[in-house]
Each structure stands twice: as C-alpha cells, then as structure tokens.
Amino acid sequence: MKSLLLFVLCIAQSFFCFGQSNFGFGFKAGVGYSGWGKTLSADSPEAAYTPTGAKALGIFASYKLPYRLRGTVEAIFLQSGSQYRNESAVSSSFVGAPSNAAEVTYRVSRVYAPIRLSYDILNTKVTPYVSWGFGPSFVQQASRSHRDDLSPNEQSENLNLEASYNRELRLAFPMISSAGVRIFERLTLEASLILGRKFYYRFQADDAVCYEGCAPPELSYNNRVIMFAAAYNILP
C-alpha cells in the first residue's frame, strides 16, 4: 500500500513539474489579408494590386529563455495571394480580345516555418509581447483566376512550378514581426506582418525557352501578409 501511495505521489509530482515546464506546444490559426503593392510603371495608372484574403493553420513549439525571452518554431500551412485590377481597356490572354475591368487573382498555398524570438514586455498573468523572426516558405501550389467584361465567369489556371523560369517561387525566406498578448500561458492573440520579396513568374504550357512573343512575366505580392491569429498552448 505504501509503495502504491509513493508511486501515485511520484506520478502527481511528475505531472506538476511537467506543467511548470518551460516548454510549450500547441495549435495556431489565423485569417488576414495579403498581396498589396504598387502598380508597375509600365501599366495603366488605373491599375492596382489590392489585398485579397489569407488564412493560416499550423502548430508551434516554444521554449522560455532568460530575460523574458522566448524562442518559438512554427509550421504553418498558409494560403495567400494578390489581386490585380485594371479599370482601363486591356487585352485578355484568355479570350484574345480587348475587354474592360480585368480582374486577376493569384492564389498561393505554401508551408511557412519561421523561427521567432519574442520579448515579454510585462511579467504578468496577461503578458503583452513583441516578436521577430524569419524562416523558409515552401510553395506547394499556385494558380491564377481571371474575370473581365467578356468573360464574367471566373477562369482558373494552375502555375507550372516545375518550369525552370518559375522555380525561384518555390522557396523564399519572408520575415515576420508580431505583437500580441499571452493569457495565463494558455491562449495567445497576436497580429503579424509577413514581408517577403515580390515574385515574377510565367504561365506557360511547357518548359520551353521563352523567345520573343511568349507570355510576359506576371507579378504577385503573395509574400506580403497581415495576419490576425490565435494560438492555444496545451503544455502551459
């Protein structure tokens, strides 16, 4: 009986110590906007890149460091993109005729794995913090949809990521800056800004060398994201 009681006490102490661990692990989800940018000088002054929706879902692991610092590693499935709208007359690459109000939306699905360092502003139960980090972004799929006056129904086309002139899109290293609040080491609410370089790529049917007359490169600001996220730590 004493041995059983001692065993139970040891297990209880282990759980207590485990609960006081500096480690954290949990799930994260968020929504936001992505893809704003300046109009190219060669385009119509009436054309602009505007934000489109973004969403994220993933996991995180964190560790408390001295001096109110904390290191965090995340693995997030992120969907983002950008939208291009031209109010002037343009030529549609889908129908081969002039049209008005062309609207092109780029959508990109990727895995983003940033490494972040955060600083707790206050050492309280409800802890405001700021963080900064960067990490690799692996694009899994990309597509373009098009709509204009001559083709009001959305037409979609997948991007050939294996083509040599598109391979640089597969890997990037965006930076992420965040500000948020951590509640009782359990729930985290934060706003993040993800910034990466803009990408040019071509929607071509094959991997042939682009000579004069091939489709011009198109621009996407999918690496610019404003994200509002919530995270839940299952190991407080």
CSV table of C-alpha atoms in Angstrom, one decimal:
chain,number,residue,atom,x,y,z
A,1,MET,CA,0.0,0.0,0.0
A,2,LYS,CA,2.8,2.4,0.9
A,3,SER,CA,4.6,1.5,-2.4
A,4,LEU,CA,1.4,2.3,-4.3
A,5,LEU,CA,0.9,5.6,-2.5
A,6,LEU,CA,4.5,6.5,-3.1
A,7,PHE,CA,4.1,5.7,-6.8
A,8,VAL,CA,1.0,7.9,-7.0
A,9,LEU,CA,2.8,10.8,-5.3
A,10,CYS,CA,5.7,10.4,-7.8
A,11,ILE,CA,3.3,10.5,-10.7
A,12,ALA,CA,1.5,13.5,-9.3
A,13,GLN,CA,4.8,15.3,-8.8
A,14,SER,CA,5.9,14.5,-12.3
A,15,PHE,CA,2.7,16.0,-13.7
A,16,PHE,CA,3.2,19.1,-11.6
A,17,CYS,CA,6.8,19.5,-12.7
A,18,PHE,CA,5.7,18.9,-16.3
A,19,GLY,CA,3.1,21.6,-16.0
A,20,GLN,CA,5.7,24.0,-14.8
A,21,SER,CA,8.0,23.2,-17.8
A,22,ASN,CA,9.5,25.9,-19.9
A,23,PHE,CA,8.3,24.1,-23.0
A,24,GLY,CA,5.1,25.0,-24.9
A,25,PHE,CA,3.4,23.2,-27.7
A,26,GLY,CA,0.0,23.9,-29.4
A,27,PHE,CA,-2.1,24.8,-32.4
A,28,LYS,CA,-2.4,28.1,-34.2
A,29,ALA,CA,-5.0,29.5,-36.7
A,30,GLY,CA,-5.5,32.9,-38.3
A,31,VAL,CA,-7.0,35.0,-41.1
A,32,GLY,CA,-5.9,38.2,-42.7
A,33,TYR,CA,-5.1,40.0,-45.9
A,34,SER,CA,-2.3,39.6,-48.4
A,35,GLY,CA,-0.9,41.0,-51.7
A,36,TRP,CA,-1.0,44.8,-51.7
A,37,GLY,CA,1.6,46.5,-53.8
A,38,LYS,CA,2.4,49.4,-56.2
A,39,THR,CA,1.3,49.4,-59.8
A,40,LEU,CA,4.1,48.8,-62.3
A,41,SER,CA,5.1,51.9,-64.1
A,42,ALA,CA,4.6,50.3,-67.5
A,43,ASP,CA,1.0,49.5,-66.6
A,44,SER,CA,-2.1,51.8,-66.7
A,45,PRO,CA,-2.3,54.3,-63.9
A,46,GLU,CA,-5.8,53.0,-63.3
A,47,ALA,CA,-4.4,49.5,-62.5
A,48,ALA,CA,-3.5,48.4,-58.9
A,49,TYR,CA,-2.7,45.4,-56.8
A,50,THR,CA,-5.2,45.2,-53.9
A,51,PRO,CA,-5.3,42.9,-50.9
A,52,THR,CA,-7.1,39.5,-51.0
A,53,GLY,CA,-7.9,37.1,-48.3
A,54,ALA,CA,-5.4,34.9,-46.4
A,55,LYS,CA,-5.7,32.1,-43.9
A,56,ALA,CA,-3.3,30.0,-41.8
A,57,LEU,CA,-3.4,26.8,-39.8
A,58,GLY,CA,-0.5,25.1,-38.1
A,59,ILE,CA,1.4,24.1,-34.9
A,60,PHE,CA,4.1,25.7,-32.8
A,61,ALA,CA,6.7,24.8,-30.2
A,62,SER,CA,8.2,27.3,-27.8
A,63,TYR,CA,10.8,27.5,-25.0
A,64,LYS,CA,11.2,30.1,-22.3
A,65,LEU,CA,14.6,31.8,-22.2
A,66,PRO,CA,16.2,34.1,-19.6
A,67,TYR,CA,15.5,37.8,-19.6
A,68,ARG,CA,11.8,37.5,-20.6
A,69,LEU,CA,12.8,36.0,-23.9
A,70,ARG,CA,11.1,33.1,-25.7
A,71,GLY,CA,12.1,31.1,-28.8
A,72,THR,CA,9.3,29.7,-31.0
A,73,VAL,CA,9.3,27.4,-34.0
A,74,GLU,CA,6.2,27.2,-36.2
A,75,ALA,CA,5.0,25.1,-39.1
A,76,ILE,CA,2.1,26.8,-40.8
A,77,PHE,CA,0.0,26.0,-43.8
A,78,LEU,CA,-0.6,29.4,-45.3
A,79,GLN,CA,-2.9,30.4,-48.2
A,80,SER,CA,-2.3,33.9,-49.6
A,81,GLY,CA,-2.2,35.7,-52.9
A,82,SER,CA,-2.8,39.1,-54.6
A,83,GLN,CA,-5.4,40.7,-56.8
A,84,TYR,CA,-4.7,42.8,-59.8
A,85,ARG,CA,-7.4,45.0,-61.3
A,86,ASN,CA,-7.2,47.2,-64.3
A,87,GLU,CA,-10.1,49.6,-65.0
A,88,SER,CA,-8.8,50.7,-68.4
A,89,ALA,CA,-9.1,48.7,-71.7
A,90,VAL,CA,-6.8,45.6,-71.7
A,91,SER,CA,-6.3,42.6,-73.8
A,92,SER,CA,-7.4,39.3,-72.2
A,93,SER,CA,-4.9,36.4,-72.5
A,94,PHE,CA,-7.8,34.0,-72.1
A,95,VAL,CA,-10.1,35.2,-74.9
A,96,GLY,CA,-7.7,37.2,-77.1
A,97,ALA,CA,-9.8,40.3,-77.4
A,98,PRO,CA,-9.9,43.7,-75.7
A,99,SER,CA,-12.0,44.0,-72.6
A,100,ASN,CA,-12.6,46.3,-69.6
A,101,ALA,CA,-12.2,45.9,-65.9
A,102,ALA,CA,-9.9,42.9,-66.0
A,103,GLU,CA,-9.5,41.3,-62.6
A,104,VAL,CA,-6.8,38.7,-62.0
A,105,THR,CA,-6.4,36.9,-58.7
A,106,TYR,CA,-3.2,34.9,-57.8
A,107,ARG,CA,-3.6,32.3,-55.1
A,108,VAL,CA,-0.6,30.6,-53.5
A,109,SER,CA,-0.6,27.7,-51.0
A,110,ARG,CA,2.6,27.1,-49.0
A,111,VAL,CA,4.2,25.8,-45.8
A,112,TYR,CA,5.8,28.6,-43.8
A,113,ALA,CA,8.2,27.6,-41.0
A,114,PRO,CA,9.5,30.7,-39.2
A,115,ILE,CA,11.9,30.7,-36.2
A,116,ARG,CA,10.9,33.6,-33.9
A,117,LEU,CA,12.4,35.3,-30.8
A,118,SER,CA,9.9,37.2,-28.6
A,119,TYR,CA,10.2,39.5,-25.6
A,120,ASP,CA,7.7,39.7,-22.8
A,121,ILE,CA,7.0,43.4,-22.1
A,122,LEU,CA,5.5,42.6,-18.7
A,123,ASN,CA,6.0,39.5,-16.5
A,124,THR,CA,2.3,39.1,-15.5
A,125,LYS,CA,-0.5,36.6,-16.0
A,126,VAL,CA,-1.7,38.6,-19.1
A,127,THR,CA,1.6,39.2,-20.9
A,128,PRO,CA,2.0,41.6,-23.8
A,129,TYR,CA,4.9,40.8,-26.1
A,130,VAL,CA,6.6,41.6,-29.4
A,131,SER,CA,8.5,39.2,-31.6
A,132,TRP,CA,10.5,39.0,-34.8
A,133,GLY,CA,11.7,36.1,-36.9
A,134,PHE,CA,12.1,34.6,-40.4
A,135,GLY,CA,12.1,31.2,-42.0
A,136,PRO,CA,11.7,29.2,-45.2
A,137,SER,CA,8.5,29.3,-47.2
A,138,PHE,CA,7.8,26.3,-49.4
A,139,VAL,CA,5.2,26.8,-52.2
A,140,GLN,CA,3.0,23.8,-52.8
A,141,GLN,CA,0.6,25.1,-55.4
A,142,ALA,CA,-0.2,28.4,-57.2
A,143,SER,CA,-2.9,29.4,-59.5
A,144,ARG,CA,-4.4,32.4,-61.4
A,145,SER,CA,-8.0,33.2,-62.0
A,146,HIS,CA,-9.3,35.8,-64.5
A,147,ARG,CA,-12.5,37.7,-64.9
A,148,ASP,CA,-13.5,40.6,-67.2
A,149,ASP,CA,-16.4,42.0,-69.1
A,150,LEU,CA,-16.1,39.5,-71.9
A,151,SER,CA,-15.7,36.5,-69.6
A,152,PRO,CA,-17.6,37.3,-66.3
A,153,ASN,CA,-17.3,33.7,-65.1
A,154,GLU,CA,-14.0,33.1,-63.3
A,155,GLN,CA,-11.5,31.1,-65.3
A,156,SER,CA,-8.6,29.4,-63.4
A,157,GLU,CA,-5.2,28.1,-64.4
A,158,ASN,CA,-2.6,26.3,-62.3
A,159,LEU,CA,1.0,27.6,-62.4
A,160,ASN,CA,3.7,25.1,-63.6
A,161,LEU,CA,6.1,25.3,-60.6
A,162,GLU,CA,8.4,22.8,-62.2
A,163,ALA,CA,9.3,25.1,-65.1
A,164,SER,CA,12.8,26.5,-64.8
A,165,TYR,CA,11.6,30.1,-65.0
A,166,ASN,CA,9.2,29.5,-62.0
A,167,ARG,CA,11.5,27.5,-59.7
A,168,GLU,CA,12.6,30.6,-57.7
A,169,LEU,CA,9.0,30.8,-56.5
A,170,ARG,CA,9.2,27.5,-54.7
A,171,LEU,CA,11.4,28.8,-51.8
A,172,ALA,CA,11.6,32.1,-50.1
A,173,PHE,CA,12.5,33.5,-46.6
A,174,PRO,CA,9.9,36.0,-45.5
A,175,MET,CA,10.3,38.0,-42.3
A,176,ILE,CA,7.6,38.1,-39.6
A,177,SER,CA,7.0,40.7,-37.0
A,178,SER,CA,4.3,40.3,-34.4
A,179,ALA,CA,2.7,42.0,-31.4
A,180,GLY,CA,0.3,40.2,-29.1
A,181,VAL,CA,-0.8,39.1,-25.7
A,182,ARG,CA,-0.4,35.8,-23.9
A,183,ILE,CA,-3.2,35.0,-21.4
A,184,PHE,CA,-2.2,32.7,-18.5
A,185,GLU,CA,0.4,30.9,-20.7
A,186,ARG,CA,-2.5,29.2,-22.4
A,187,LEU,CA,-4.2,31.4,-25.0
A,188,THR,CA,-2.3,33.8,-27.3
A,189,LEU,CA,-3.8,36.5,-29.5
A,190,GLU,CA,-1.5,38.3,-32.0
A,191,ALA,CA,-1.2,40.5,-35.1
A,192,SER,CA,1.6,39.7,-37.5
A,193,LEU,CA,3.1,41.3,-40.5
A,194,ILE,CA,4.9,39.0,-43.0
A,195,LEU,CA,7.1,40.6,-45.6
A,196,GLY,CA,9.0,38.9,-48.5
A,197,ARG,CA,10.2,39.9,-51.9
A,198,LYS,CA,7.8,40.1,-54.8
A,199,PHE,CA,7.8,37.3,-57.4
A,200,TYR,CA,7.7,37.3,-61.2
A,201,TYR,CA,6.6,34.1,-63.0
A,202,ARG,CA,5.1,32.9,-66.3
A,203,PHE,CA,2.0,30.9,-67.0
A,204,GLN,CA,3.4,28.7,-69.8
A,205,ALA,CA,2.2,25.3,-71.1
A,206,ASP,CA,5.6,23.8,-71.1
A,207,ASP,CA,9.2,24.3,-70.1
A,208,ALA,CA,10.4,25.7,-73.4
A,209,VAL,CA,12.8,28.6,-73.5
A,210,CYS,CA,10.9,31.9,-73.8
A,211,TYR,CA,11.7,33.6,-77.0
A,212,GLU,CA,10.1,36.9,-78.3
A,213,GLY,CA,6.4,36.6,-78.3
A,214,CYS,CA,6.0,34.3,-75.3
A,215,ALA,CA,3.8,35.3,-72.3
A,216,PRO,CA,5.4,38.2,-70.3
A,217,PRO,CA,6.2,37.6,-66.7
A,218,GLU,CA,3.4,38.3,-64.2
A,219,LEU,CA,3.8,39.8,-60.8
A,220,SER,CA,2.4,38.6,-57.4
A,221,TYR,CA,2.8,40.1,-54.0
A,222,ASN,CA,1.8,36.9,-52.2
A,223,ASN,CA,4.6,37.2,-49.7
A,224,ARG,CA,3.0,40.3,-48.1
A,225,VAL,CA,0.5,39.2,-45.4
A,226,ILE,CA,-1.2,40.9,-42.5
A,227,MET,CA,-2.4,38.1,-40.2
A,228,PHE,CA,-4.6,38.0,-37.1
A,229,ALA,CA,-4.1,34.7,-35.3
A,230,ALA,CA,-5.0,32.8,-32.1
A,231,ALA,CA,-2.9,30.0,-30.6
A,232,TYR,CA,-3.6,27.5,-27.8
A,233,ASN,CA,-0.8,26.1,-25.7
A,234,ILE,CA,-1.6,22.5,-24.5
A,235,LEU,CA,1.6,22.5,-22.3
A,236,PRO,CA,1.4,25.6,-20.1
